[in-house]
Amino acid sequence: MSLATSSRIPEAAIRRLPVYLRVLDELQQADVEIVSSAELAVRTGFSPEQIRKDLAYFGAFGTRGVGYETAALGQEIRRILGLSAGVRAALVGAGHLGTALARHSLAKDKGVRIVAIFDNDPAKFGRNIDGVIVRPLADLAAAGRRLDVQIGILTVPATAAQAVAEQLVAAGCEALLNFSPVKLDVPPHVFVQNIDLTMELQSLAYYTSVRREPETEADKPE
Amino acid sequence: MSLATSSRIPEAAIRRLPVYLRVLDELQQADVEIVSSAELAVRTGFSPEQIRKDLAYFGAFGTRGVGYETAALGQEIRRILGLSAGVRAALVGAGHLGTALARHSLAKDKGVRIVAIFDNDPAKFGRNIDGVIVRPLADLAAAGRRLDVQIGILTVPATAAQAVAEQLVAAGCEALLNFSPVKLDVPPHVFVQNIDLTMELQSLAYYTSVRREPETEADKPE
DNA sequence: AATTGTGAAGCATTTCACAGCT
DNA sequence: AGCTGTGAAATGCTTCACAATT
């Protein structure tokens, strides 16, 4: 009962589904009722075969010789991801990044709703971020499972991250979005997605020509 | 001369280097002079073999039977990434997310420095974000290559993204960090890293147990 | 004795190529 | 005729296992 790991479906495929969903919604907006994998490929940048394979992991949603119904496929993806049920998230850390994220996500409902925001800093208590009030971090432990949140978002300093993660898991979170540069230690049933902004910037530097110094020393010795 | 793509080294390995770098800096801070791949593995969550292989792509930096010198390896990674030269970045879109990012990155110098911030909104012109003044977007085109930036960061609405990307490339950017949910069309020598926050949240929903509806219709038909 | 560096094996994901429907 | 769905091949990345070195 506790083995929730789906295992057969590549994580990369799951991460592409929201991209398909966005394009499908745009097409529907434009009254396009049918779309081919080739057309989706142009709009997403993924290959048509990949798109077909990704979708085929979950069923046969298209019509051969025709394509996919935009509306129906959109609903299927929403169902697969669990967005139609409406997922609830708690965000911890109402600093600049946390606030930006909350606004970003609350602006338009995309199936995941931030329903509670916590912080440590009394100066921030009571602040209203697009309709959600910033509460003391202590409330997270107190409210616990009554919050009924499935996703936790960490935009806290590295020093606080592990403790906050544990409280989010205790509150019932099964998936965490972690912006702290820390490897979180969580129970195996909890899925962690890390976003490390410093890492993103630093790794980009590699693809820049700046680094070319007259270097002789450390070339691979054959 | 224009073929800059390194090609032999996995992108995934490049993305792990900044993580090693962070841990090495922490160790150095704590006066640890030597570290083994096993110890690095514990602290980063990657396997020791993977760490050794990643480093071996660039040279032989360790001593057999001993380990790696924290200070020396840190410098090597900085050199490999191009951080020692000091990379310059321009950020476009001084909204909540852009501002948060700028502060985040400017707080401590990690080798990539945001040297210019642009926005479309006159209300934001002149605002000071940790020492950098928000300038009119038009200045980006005007300043062009004189900005001497290698990295561009896009925190703009989807509708503006492609045009802004083109201006950043014209200004000399060889790598873009794109937070807009748009597939950017750029010349082949430009490296694009997308961070799609809506996608991150929506894909997390999959790893949640919410989705379990009494579903019969669309199971894979064997 | 310990730990790196690395060819080879193993695994995962992507691409190919085409059969199967409409 | 056109486009999906899918085994099989190709590619890429990770793990294994051990020789090399201090």
mmCIF file of C-alpha atoms in Angstrom, chain B:
data_model
loop_
_atom_site.group_PDB
_atom_site.id
_atom_site.type_symbol
_atom_site.label_atom_id
_atom_site.label_comp_id
_atom_site.label_asym_id
_atom_site.label_seq_id
_atom_site.Cartn_x
_atom_site.Cartn_y
_atom_site.Cartn_z
ATOM 1 C CA MET B 1 36.013 28.615 -34.913
ATOM 2 C CA SER B 2 32.287 28.808 -34.428
ATOM 3 C CA LEU B 3 31.777 25.208 -33.307
ATOM 4 C CA ALA B 4 31.657 25.718 -29.582
ATOM 5 C CA THR B 5 29.600 22.653 -28.627
ATOM 6 C CA SER B 6 31.763 20.507 -26.343
ATOM 7 C CA SER B 7 29.824 17.354 -27.207
ATOM 8 C CA ARG B 8 31.775 14.694 -25.320
ATOM 9 C CA ILE B 9 30.727 15.724 -21.827
ATOM 10 C CA PRO B 10 27.146 14.995 -20.676
ATOM 11 C CA GLU B 11 25.087 18.036 -19.821
ATOM 12 C CA ALA B 12 24.073 16.266 -16.614
ATOM 13 C CA ALA B 13 27.708 16.204 -15.524
ATOM 14 C CA ILE B 14 28.079 19.946 -16.113
ATOM 15 C CA ARG B 15 25.028 20.563 -13.962
ATOM 16 C CA ARG B 16 26.529 18.595 -11.084
ATOM 17 C CA LEU B 17 29.754 20.611 -11.004
ATOM 18 C CA PRO B 18 28.230 23.603 -9.180
ATOM 19 C CA VAL B 19 26.892 21.230 -6.549
ATOM 20 C CA TYR B 20 30.366 19.807 -5.964
ATOM 21 C CA LEU B 21 31.683 23.340 -5.850
ATOM 22 C CA ARG B 22 29.262 24.367 -3.138
ATOM 23 C CA VAL B 23 30.161 21.416 -0.947
ATOM 24 C CA LEU B 24 33.879 21.964 -1.526
ATOM 25 C CA ASP B 25 33.521 25.583 -0.437
ATOM 26 C CA GLU B 26 31.645 24.496 2.686
ATOM 27 C CA LEU B 27 34.364 21.982 3.508
ATOM 28 C CA GLN B 28 37.085 24.545 2.964
ATOM 29 C CA GLN B 29 35.198 26.906 5.265
ATOM 30 C CA ALA B 30 35.347 24.146 7.864
ATOM 31 C CA ASP B 31 39.106 23.736 7.328
ATOM 32 C CA VAL B 32 38.785 20.322 5.731
ATOM 33 C CA GLU B 33 41.679 20.046 3.297
ATOM 34 C CA ILE B 34 41.145 16.615 1.771
ATOM 35 C CA VAL B 35 37.928 14.913 0.738
ATOM 36 C CA SER B 36 37.162 11.536 -0.861
ATOM 37 C CA SER B 37 34.560 10.877 -3.522
ATOM 38 C CA ALA B 38 32.730 8.816 -0.890
ATOM 39 C CA GLU B 39 32.467 11.820 1.408
ATOM 40 C CA LEU B 40 31.377 14.074 -1.455
ATOM 41 C CA ALA B 41 28.761 11.466 -2.307
ATOM 42 C CA VAL B 42 27.261 11.625 1.179
ATOM 43 C CA ARG B 43 27.066 15.395 1.025
ATOM 44 C CA THR B 44 25.703 15.746 -2.509
ATOM 45 C CA GLY B 45 23.513 12.677 -2.856
ATOM 46 C CA PHE B 46 25.290 11.528 -6.005
ATOM 47 C CA SER B 47 27.252 8.257 -6.176
ATOM 48 C CA PRO B 48 31.022 8.214 -5.651
ATOM 49 C CA GLU B 49 31.598 6.637 -9.081
ATOM 50 C CA GLN B 50 29.551 9.332 -10.731
ATOM 51 C CA ILE B 51 31.513 12.040 -9.002
ATOM 52 C CA ARG B 52 34.835 10.487 -10.004
ATOM 53 C CA LYS B 53 33.671 10.077 -13.598
ATOM 54 C CA ASP B 54 32.369 13.631 -13.794
ATOM 55 C CA LEU B 55 35.689 14.990 -12.597
ATOM 56 C CA ALA B 56 37.670 12.636 -14.815
ATOM 57 C CA TYR B 57 36.052 14.154 -17.897
ATOM 58 C CA PHE B 58 38.228 17.182 -17.272
ATOM 59 C CA GLY B 59 41.425 15.727 -15.890
ATOM 60 C CA ALA B 60 42.917 13.763 -13.003
ATOM 61 C CA PHE B 61 42.514 16.049 -10.030
ATOM 62 C CA GLY B 62 42.750 13.543 -7.188
ATOM 63 C CA THR B 63 45.477 11.507 -5.547
ATOM 64 C CA ARG B 64 44.969 7.730 -5.460
ATOM 65 C CA GLY B 65 44.741 6.374 -1.988
ATOM 66 C CA VAL B 66 44.130 9.861 -0.637
ATOM 67 C CA GLY B 67 41.355 11.888 -2.223
ATOM 68 C CA TYR B 68 40.909 15.406 -3.539
ATOM 69 C CA GLU B 69 42.272 18.654 -2.138
ATOM 70 C CA THR B 70 39.233 20.763 -1.413
ATOM 71 C CA ALA B 71 40.832 24.094 -2.314
ATOM 72 C CA ALA B 72 42.506 22.892 -5.501
ATOM 73 C CA LEU B 73 39.470 20.996 -6.768
ATOM 74 C CA GLY B 74 37.264 23.998 -6.080
ATOM 75 C CA GLN B 75 39.541 26.156 -8.198
ATOM 76 C CA GLU B 76 39.570 23.563 -10.972
ATOM 77 C CA ILE B 77 35.769 23.494 -11.087
ATOM 78 C CA ARG B 78 35.613 27.274 -11.109
ATOM 79 C CA ARG B 79 38.037 27.291 -14.012
ATOM 80 C CA ILE B 80 36.144 24.580 -15.915
ATOM 81 C CA LEU B 81 32.858 26.421 -15.566
ATOM 82 C CA GLY B 82 34.467 29.736 -16.389
ATOM 83 C CA LEU B 83 33.570 31.264 -13.031
ATOM 84 C CA SER B 84 37.078 32.451 -12.224
ATOM 85 C CA ALA B 85 37.000 34.821 -15.171
ATOM 86 C CA GLY B 86 33.765 36.320 -13.814
ATOM 87 C CA VAL B 87 30.774 35.964 -16.118
ATOM 88 C CA ARG B 88 28.436 38.898 -16.713
ATOM 89 C CA ALA B 89 24.666 38.532 -17.016
ATOM 90 C CA ALA B 90 21.782 40.770 -18.068
ATOM 91 C CA LEU B 91 18.322 40.253 -16.616
ATOM 92 C CA VAL B 92 15.192 41.318 -18.467
ATOM 93 C CA GLY B 93 11.878 41.636 -16.630
ATOM 94 C CA ALA B 94 12.008 43.313 -13.228
ATOM 95 C CA GLY B 95 8.728 41.850 -11.972
ATOM 96 C CA HIS B 96 8.462 39.868 -8.766
ATOM 97 C CA LEU B 97 10.380 36.879 -10.071
ATOM 98 C CA GLY B 98 13.063 38.935 -11.795
ATOM 99 C CA THR B 99 13.614 41.064 -8.730
ATOM 100 C CA ALA B 100 13.779 38.039 -6.466
ATOM 101 C CA LEU B 101 16.299 36.413 -8.761
ATOM 102 C CA ALA B 102 18.450 39.505 -9.022
ATOM 103 C CA ARG B 103 18.614 39.884 -5.250
ATOM 104 C CA HIS B 104 19.221 36.188 -4.799
ATOM 105 C CA SER B 105 22.096 36.190 -7.217
ATOM 106 C CA LEU B 106 23.592 39.539 -6.258
ATOM 107 C CA ALA B 107 23.597 38.734 -2.548
ATOM 108 C CA LYS B 108 26.820 36.760 -2.742
ATOM 109 C CA ASP B 109 29.050 36.654 -5.745
ATOM 110 C CA LYS B 110 29.115 33.137 -7.104
ATOM 111 C CA GLY B 111 31.057 33.908 -10.240
ATOM 112 C CA VAL B 112 28.085 35.088 -12.277
ATOM 113 C CA ARG B 113 27.201 38.728 -11.774
ATOM 114 C CA ILE B 114 24.035 40.465 -12.950
ATOM 115 C CA VAL B 115 25.355 43.751 -14.315
ATOM 116 C CA ALA B 116 22.221 45.141 -15.939
ATOM 117 C CA ILE B 117 18.460 44.909 -15.439
ATOM 118 C CA PHE B 118 15.907 45.954 -18.046
ATOM 119 C CA ASP B 119 12.158 46.417 -18.063
ATOM 120 C CA ASN B 120 9.409 47.797 -20.256
ATOM 121 C CA ASP B 121 7.464 49.539 -17.523
ATOM 122 C CA PRO B 122 8.423 53.232 -17.015
ATOM 123 C CA ALA B 123 7.211 52.947 -13.416
ATOM 124 C CA LYS B 124 10.175 50.652 -12.772
ATOM 125 C CA PHE B 125 12.862 52.696 -14.492
ATOM 126 C CA GLY B 126 15.490 53.907 -12.038
ATOM 127 C CA ARG B 127 14.573 51.435 -9.314
ATOM 128 C CA ASN B 128 17.636 50.199 -7.488
ATOM 129 C CA ILE B 129 17.865 46.447 -6.976
ATOM 130 C CA ASP B 130 20.825 45.720 -4.755
ATOM 131 C CA GLY B 131 22.940 48.313 -6.514
ATOM 132 C CA VAL B 132 21.779 47.719 -10.080
ATOM 133 C CA ILE B 133 19.457 50.283 -11.684
ATOM 134 C CA VAL B 134 16.472 49.136 -13.736
ATOM 135 C CA ARG B 135 16.786 50.582 -17.237
ATOM 136 C CA PRO B 136 14.371 50.863 -20.177
ATOM 137 C CA LEU B 137 14.335 47.800 -22.384
ATOM 138 C CA ALA B 138 15.221 50.031 -25.328
ATOM 139 C CA ASP B 139 18.645 50.535 -23.733
ATOM 140 C CA LEU B 140 19.405 46.856 -24.270
ATOM 141 C CA ALA B 141 19.301 47.212 -28.030
ATOM 142 C CA ALA B 142 21.140 50.536 -27.829
ATOM 143 C CA ALA B 143 23.934 49.302 -25.577
ATOM 144 C CA GLY B 144 24.197 46.002 -27.409
ATOM 145 C CA ARG B 145 27.582 44.362 -27.243
ATOM 146 C CA ARG B 146 29.054 47.207 -25.203
ATOM 147 C CA LEU B 147 27.274 45.653 -22.193
ATOM 148 C CA ASP B 148 29.713 42.764 -22.530
ATOM 149 C CA VAL B 149 27.266 40.184 -21.175
ATOM 150 C CA GLN B 150 27.561 36.463 -21.817
ATOM 151 C CA ILE B 151 24.385 35.277 -20.084
ATOM 152 C CA GLY B 152 20.822 36.540 -20.441
ATOM 153 C CA ILE B 153 18.014 35.891 -17.963
ATOM 154 C CA LEU B 154 14.406 36.163 -19.124
ATOM 155 C CA THR B 155 11.713 36.780 -16.545
ATOM 156 C CA VAL B 156 9.247 38.348 -18.942
ATOM 157 C CA PRO B 157 5.698 37.456 -20.030
ATOM 158 C CA ALA B 158 5.408 34.772 -22.696
ATOM 159 C CA THR B 159 4.369 37.311 -25.308
ATOM 160 C CA ALA B 160 7.636 39.245 -24.980
ATOM 161 C CA ALA B 161 10.023 36.306 -24.630
ATOM 162 C CA GLN B 162 11.037 35.657 -28.243
ATOM 163 C CA ALA B 163 11.743 39.319 -29.011
ATOM 164 C CA VAL B 164 13.735 39.760 -25.802
ATOM 165 C CA ALA B 165 15.719 36.594 -26.522
ATOM 166 C CA GLU B 166 16.709 38.006 -29.889
ATOM 167 C CA GLN B 167 17.873 41.254 -28.332
ATOM 168 C CA LEU B 168 19.915 39.396 -25.731
ATOM 169 C CA VAL B 169 21.553 37.312 -28.441
ATOM 170 C CA ALA B 170 22.254 40.463 -30.445
ATOM 171 C CA ALA B 171 23.913 41.877 -27.320
ATOM 172 C CA GLY B 172 26.278 38.917 -27.342
ATOM 173 C CA CYS B 173 24.671 36.387 -24.959
ATOM 174 C CA GLU B 174 25.721 32.822 -25.622
ATOM 175 C CA ALA B 175 23.531 31.284 -22.923
ATOM 176 C CA LEU B 176 19.995 32.115 -21.821
ATOM 177 C CA LEU B 177 18.119 31.230 -18.659
ATOM 178 C CA ASN B 178 14.489 31.336 -19.691
ATOM 179 C CA PHE B 179 11.676 31.458 -17.132
ATOM 180 C CA SER B 180 9.013 32.155 -19.766
ATOM 181 C CA PRO B 181 6.887 29.174 -20.828
ATOM 182 C CA VAL B 182 7.951 29.551 -24.432
ATOM 183 C CA LYS B 183 10.248 27.556 -26.699
ATOM 184 C CA LEU B 184 12.808 30.134 -27.752
ATOM 185 C CA ASP B 185 14.085 30.063 -31.298
ATOM 186 C CA VAL B 186 17.755 31.041 -31.177
ATOM 187 C CA PRO B 187 20.887 30.486 -33.290
ATOM 188 C CA PRO B 188 22.537 27.092 -32.744
ATOM 189 C CA HIS B 189 25.514 28.499 -30.866
ATOM 190 C CA VAL B 190 23.243 29.814 -28.112
ATOM 191 C CA PHE B 191 22.529 27.482 -25.202
ATOM 192 C CA VAL B 192 19.073 27.777 -23.638
ATOM 193 C CA GLN B 193 18.114 26.469 -20.210
ATOM 194 C CA ASN B 194 14.400 26.606 -19.511
ATOM 195 C CA ILE B 195 12.904 26.806 -16.056
ATOM 196 C CA ASP B 196 9.158 26.484 -16.211
ATOM 197 C CA LEU B 197 7.739 26.936 -12.732
ATOM 198 C CA THR B 198 4.191 26.031 -13.674
ATOM 199 C CA MET B 199 5.502 22.835 -15.218
ATOM 200 C CA GLU B 200 7.459 22.019 -12.070
ATOM 201 C CA LEU B 201 4.386 22.377 -9.887
ATOM 202 C CA GLN B 202 2.069 20.533 -12.242
ATOM 203 C CA SER B 203 4.413 17.604 -12.701
ATOM 204 C CA LEU B 204 4.794 17.297 -8.937
ATOM 205 C CA ALA B 205 1.067 16.706 -8.717
ATOM 206 C CA TYR B 206 1.664 13.366 -10.437
ATOM 207 C CA TYR B 207 3.658 12.068 -7.488
ATOM 208 C CA THR B 208 0.787 12.796 -5.159
ATOM 209 C CA SER B 209 -1.950 10.298 -4.364
ATOM 210 C CA VAL B 210 -4.715 12.795 -5.125
ATOM 211 C CA ARG B 211 -5.173 11.590 -8.665
ATOM 212 C CA ARG B 212 -6.668 8.257 -7.615
ATOM 213 C CA GLU B 213 -10.185 8.511 -8.962
ATOM 214 C CA PRO B 214 -12.304 5.413 -9.535
ATOM 215 C CA GLU B 215 -11.133 5.220 -13.133
ATOM 216 C CA THR B 216 -12.071 2.408 -15.513
ATOM 217 C CA GLU B 217 -12.108 3.814 -19.028
ATOM 218 C CA ALA B 218 -8.548 4.564 -20.061
ATOM 219 C CA ASP B 219 -6.367 1.799 -18.652
ATOM 220 C CA LYS B 220 -3.873 0.542 -21.186
ATOM 221 C CA PRO B 221 -5.750 -2.242 -23.050
ATOM 222 C CA GLU B 222 -2.939 -4.722 -22.527
#
